[in-house]
CSV table of C-alpha atoms in Angstrom, one decimal:
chain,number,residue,atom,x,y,z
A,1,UNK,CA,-163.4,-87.9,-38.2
A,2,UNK,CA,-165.1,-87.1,-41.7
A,3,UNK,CA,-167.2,-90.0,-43.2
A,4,UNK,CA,-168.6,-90.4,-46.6
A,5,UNK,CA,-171.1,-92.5,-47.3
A,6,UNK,CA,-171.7,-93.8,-50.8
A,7,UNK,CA,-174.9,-95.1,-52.0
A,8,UNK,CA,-177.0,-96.5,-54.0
A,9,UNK,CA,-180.7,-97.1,-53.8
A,10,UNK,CA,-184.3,-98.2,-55.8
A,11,UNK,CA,-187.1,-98.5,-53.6
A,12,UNK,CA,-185.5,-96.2,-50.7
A,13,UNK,CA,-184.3,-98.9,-48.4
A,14,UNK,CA,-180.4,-98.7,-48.8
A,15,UNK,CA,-180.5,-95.3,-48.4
A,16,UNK,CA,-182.8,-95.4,-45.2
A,17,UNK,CA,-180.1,-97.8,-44.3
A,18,UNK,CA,-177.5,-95.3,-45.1
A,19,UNK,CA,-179.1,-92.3,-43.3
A,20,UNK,CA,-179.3,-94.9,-40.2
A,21,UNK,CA,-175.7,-95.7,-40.4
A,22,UNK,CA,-174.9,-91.8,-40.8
A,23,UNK,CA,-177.1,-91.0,-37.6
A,24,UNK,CA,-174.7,-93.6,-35.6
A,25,UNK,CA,-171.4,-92.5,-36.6
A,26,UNK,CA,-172.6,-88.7,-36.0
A,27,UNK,CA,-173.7,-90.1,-32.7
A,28,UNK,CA,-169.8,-91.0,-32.2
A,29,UNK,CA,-168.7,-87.6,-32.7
A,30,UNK,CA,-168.5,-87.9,-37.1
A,31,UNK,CA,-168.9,-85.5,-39.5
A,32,UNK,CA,-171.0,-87.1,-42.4
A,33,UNK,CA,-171.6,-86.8,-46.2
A,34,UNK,CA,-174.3,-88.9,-47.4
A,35,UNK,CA,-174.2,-88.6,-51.6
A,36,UNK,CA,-175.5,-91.0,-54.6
A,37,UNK,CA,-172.6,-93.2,-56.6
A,38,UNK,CA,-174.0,-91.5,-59.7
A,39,UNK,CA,-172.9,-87.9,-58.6
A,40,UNK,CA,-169.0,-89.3,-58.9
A,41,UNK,CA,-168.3,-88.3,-55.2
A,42,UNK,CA,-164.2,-89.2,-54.6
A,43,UNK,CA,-162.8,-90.1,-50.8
A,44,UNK,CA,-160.9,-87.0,-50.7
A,45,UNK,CA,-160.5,-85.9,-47.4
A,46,UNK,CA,-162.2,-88.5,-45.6
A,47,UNK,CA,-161.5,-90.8,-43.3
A,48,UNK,CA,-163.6,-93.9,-43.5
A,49,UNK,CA,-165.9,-93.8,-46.9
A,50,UNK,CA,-168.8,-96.6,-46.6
A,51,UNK,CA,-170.2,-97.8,-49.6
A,52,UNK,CA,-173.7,-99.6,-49.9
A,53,UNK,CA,-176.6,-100.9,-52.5
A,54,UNK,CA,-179.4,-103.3,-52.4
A,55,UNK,CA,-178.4,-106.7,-53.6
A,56,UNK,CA,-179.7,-107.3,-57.5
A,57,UNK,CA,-179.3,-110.7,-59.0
A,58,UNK,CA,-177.1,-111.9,-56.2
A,59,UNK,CA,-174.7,-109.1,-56.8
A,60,UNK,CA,-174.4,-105.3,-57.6
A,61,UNK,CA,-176.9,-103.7,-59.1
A,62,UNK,CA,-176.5,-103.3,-62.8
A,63,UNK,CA,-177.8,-101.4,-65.8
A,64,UNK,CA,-180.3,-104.1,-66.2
A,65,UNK,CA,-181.3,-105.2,-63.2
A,66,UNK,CA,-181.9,-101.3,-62.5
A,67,UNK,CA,-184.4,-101.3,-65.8
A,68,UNK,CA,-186.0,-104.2,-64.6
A,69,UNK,CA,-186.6,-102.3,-60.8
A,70,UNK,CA,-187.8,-99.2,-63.1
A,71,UNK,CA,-190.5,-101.8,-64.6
A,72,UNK,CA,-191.2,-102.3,-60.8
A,73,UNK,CA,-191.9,-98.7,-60.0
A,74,UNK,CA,-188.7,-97.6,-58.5
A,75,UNK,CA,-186.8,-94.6,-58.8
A,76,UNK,CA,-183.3,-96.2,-60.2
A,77,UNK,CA,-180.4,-93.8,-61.0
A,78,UNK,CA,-178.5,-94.3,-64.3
A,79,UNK,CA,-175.3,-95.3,-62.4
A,80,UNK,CA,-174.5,-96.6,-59.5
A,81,UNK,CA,-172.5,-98.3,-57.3
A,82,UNK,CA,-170.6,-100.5,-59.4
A,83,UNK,CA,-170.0,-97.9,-61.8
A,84,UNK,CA,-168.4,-95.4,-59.5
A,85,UNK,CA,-165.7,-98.4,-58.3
A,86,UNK,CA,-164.8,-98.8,-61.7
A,87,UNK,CA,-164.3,-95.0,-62.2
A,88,UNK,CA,-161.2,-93.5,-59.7
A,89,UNK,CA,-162.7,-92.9,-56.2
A,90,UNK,CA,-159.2,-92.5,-54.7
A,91,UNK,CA,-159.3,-94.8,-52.1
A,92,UNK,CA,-156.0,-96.4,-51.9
A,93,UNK,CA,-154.9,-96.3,-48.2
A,94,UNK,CA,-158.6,-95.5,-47.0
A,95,UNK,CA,-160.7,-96.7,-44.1
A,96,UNK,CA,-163.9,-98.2,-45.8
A,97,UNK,CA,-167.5,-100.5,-45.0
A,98,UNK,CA,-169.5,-102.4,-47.6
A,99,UNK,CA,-173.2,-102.8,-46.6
A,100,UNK,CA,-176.1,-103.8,-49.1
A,101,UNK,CA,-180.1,-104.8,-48.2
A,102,UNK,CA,-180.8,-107.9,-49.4
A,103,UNK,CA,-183.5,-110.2,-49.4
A,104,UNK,CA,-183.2,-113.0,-45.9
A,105,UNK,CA,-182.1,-116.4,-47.9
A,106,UNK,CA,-178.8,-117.7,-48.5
A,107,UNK,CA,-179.5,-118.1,-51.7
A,108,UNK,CA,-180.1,-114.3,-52.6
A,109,UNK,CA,-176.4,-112.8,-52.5
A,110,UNK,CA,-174.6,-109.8,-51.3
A,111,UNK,CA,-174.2,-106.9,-52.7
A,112,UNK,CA,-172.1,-106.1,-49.8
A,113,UNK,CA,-169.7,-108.7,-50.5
A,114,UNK,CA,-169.2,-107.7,-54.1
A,115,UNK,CA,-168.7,-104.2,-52.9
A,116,UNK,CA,-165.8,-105.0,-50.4
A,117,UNK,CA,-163.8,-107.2,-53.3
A,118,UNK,CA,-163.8,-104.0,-55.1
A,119,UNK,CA,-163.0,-102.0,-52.7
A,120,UNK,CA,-159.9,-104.3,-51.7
A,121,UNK,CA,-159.1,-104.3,-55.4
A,122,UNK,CA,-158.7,-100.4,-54.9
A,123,UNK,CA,-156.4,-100.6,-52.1
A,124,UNK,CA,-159.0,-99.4,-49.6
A,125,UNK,CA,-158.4,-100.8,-46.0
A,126,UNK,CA,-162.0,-102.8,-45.7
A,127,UNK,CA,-163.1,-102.4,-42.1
A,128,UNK,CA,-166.5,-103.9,-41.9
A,129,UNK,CA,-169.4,-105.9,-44.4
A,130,UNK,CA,-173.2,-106.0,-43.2
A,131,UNK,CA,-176.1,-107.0,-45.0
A,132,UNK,CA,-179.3,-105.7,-43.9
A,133,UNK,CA,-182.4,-107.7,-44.5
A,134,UNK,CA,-185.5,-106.5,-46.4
A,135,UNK,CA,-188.7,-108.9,-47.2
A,136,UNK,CA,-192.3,-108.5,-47.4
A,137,UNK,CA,-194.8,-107.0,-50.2
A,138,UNK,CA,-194.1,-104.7,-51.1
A,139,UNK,CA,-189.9,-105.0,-49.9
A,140,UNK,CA,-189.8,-103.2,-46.4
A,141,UNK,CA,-186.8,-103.5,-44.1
A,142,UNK,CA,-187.4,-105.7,-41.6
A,143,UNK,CA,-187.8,-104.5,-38.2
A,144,UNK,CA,-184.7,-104.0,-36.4
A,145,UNK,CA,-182.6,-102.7,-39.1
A,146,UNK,CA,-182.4,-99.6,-39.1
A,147,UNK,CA,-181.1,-99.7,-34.5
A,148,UNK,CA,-178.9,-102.5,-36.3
A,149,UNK,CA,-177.7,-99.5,-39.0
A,150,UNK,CA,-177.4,-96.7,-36.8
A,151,UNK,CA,-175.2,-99.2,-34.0
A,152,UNK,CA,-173.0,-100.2,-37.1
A,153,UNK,CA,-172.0,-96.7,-37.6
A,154,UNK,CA,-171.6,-96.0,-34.1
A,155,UNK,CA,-169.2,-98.5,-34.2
A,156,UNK,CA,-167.4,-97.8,-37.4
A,157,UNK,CA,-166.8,-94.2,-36.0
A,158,UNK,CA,-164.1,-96.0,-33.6
């Protein structure tokens, strides 16, 4: 199996999240790619193609909410995961996983969720959704997540 694994990231956490979930479907026997939705990576010749970024404003990131996580001190990219969905991925008839980090109240959305609606609006087959929780200050991921990532990916590997 050959795995792709889309992300976006500000403070680091989704793409620790996404390096976890990459260690788990390796650990299944996968060959991964781990690349940034700004370098306009398309699903060509994969298999399953997971797709994740923290959760901003109960949704996607966006160019604002990206300026405002800049403000912050974060590293933000000029594009991101929204923007490569809108593009042409090429991912009619593929295998794919939403995840997102987000913040742990019900009131503080999924990126995840946003993610997988476009990626059913693509024709992708959506597999799985997971959120992954983050909190403190500064945002850390809580403990536990990244086991919780890598057995995801294990699992998606099957």
């Amino acid at each position: 199996m050959h795995a792709l694994i889309v992300v976006e990231s500000c403070f680091g956490n989704t793409s620790r999240i996404a390096a976890a979930i990459a260690d788990g479907l390796r650990s299944a026997g996968a060959e991964v790619t781990v690349t940034d939705a700004a370098s306009g990576p398309t699903a060509d010749g994969h298999d399953l193609v997971c797709v994740g970024a923290p959760t901003h404003n109960l949704g996607l990131p966006s160019a604002r909410s990206r300026d405002e996580a800049a403000r912050r001190g974060a590293k933000v990219p000029t594009t991101g995961v929204a923007e490569w969905l809108a593009g042409d991925p090429r991912l009619a008839g593929v295998r794919t996983a939403a995840f997102d980090t987000a913040l742990p109240s019900a009131f503080s959305g999924s990126a995840a969720k946003r993610i997988a609606r476009r990626l059913r609006a693509a024709h992708a087959s959506v597999e799985g959704r997971e959120s992954f929780t983050v909190a403190g200050s500064p945002v850390d991921l809580a403990a536990g997540e990244l086991d919780r990532a890598r057995a995801w990916g294990a699992t998606l590997a099957s």
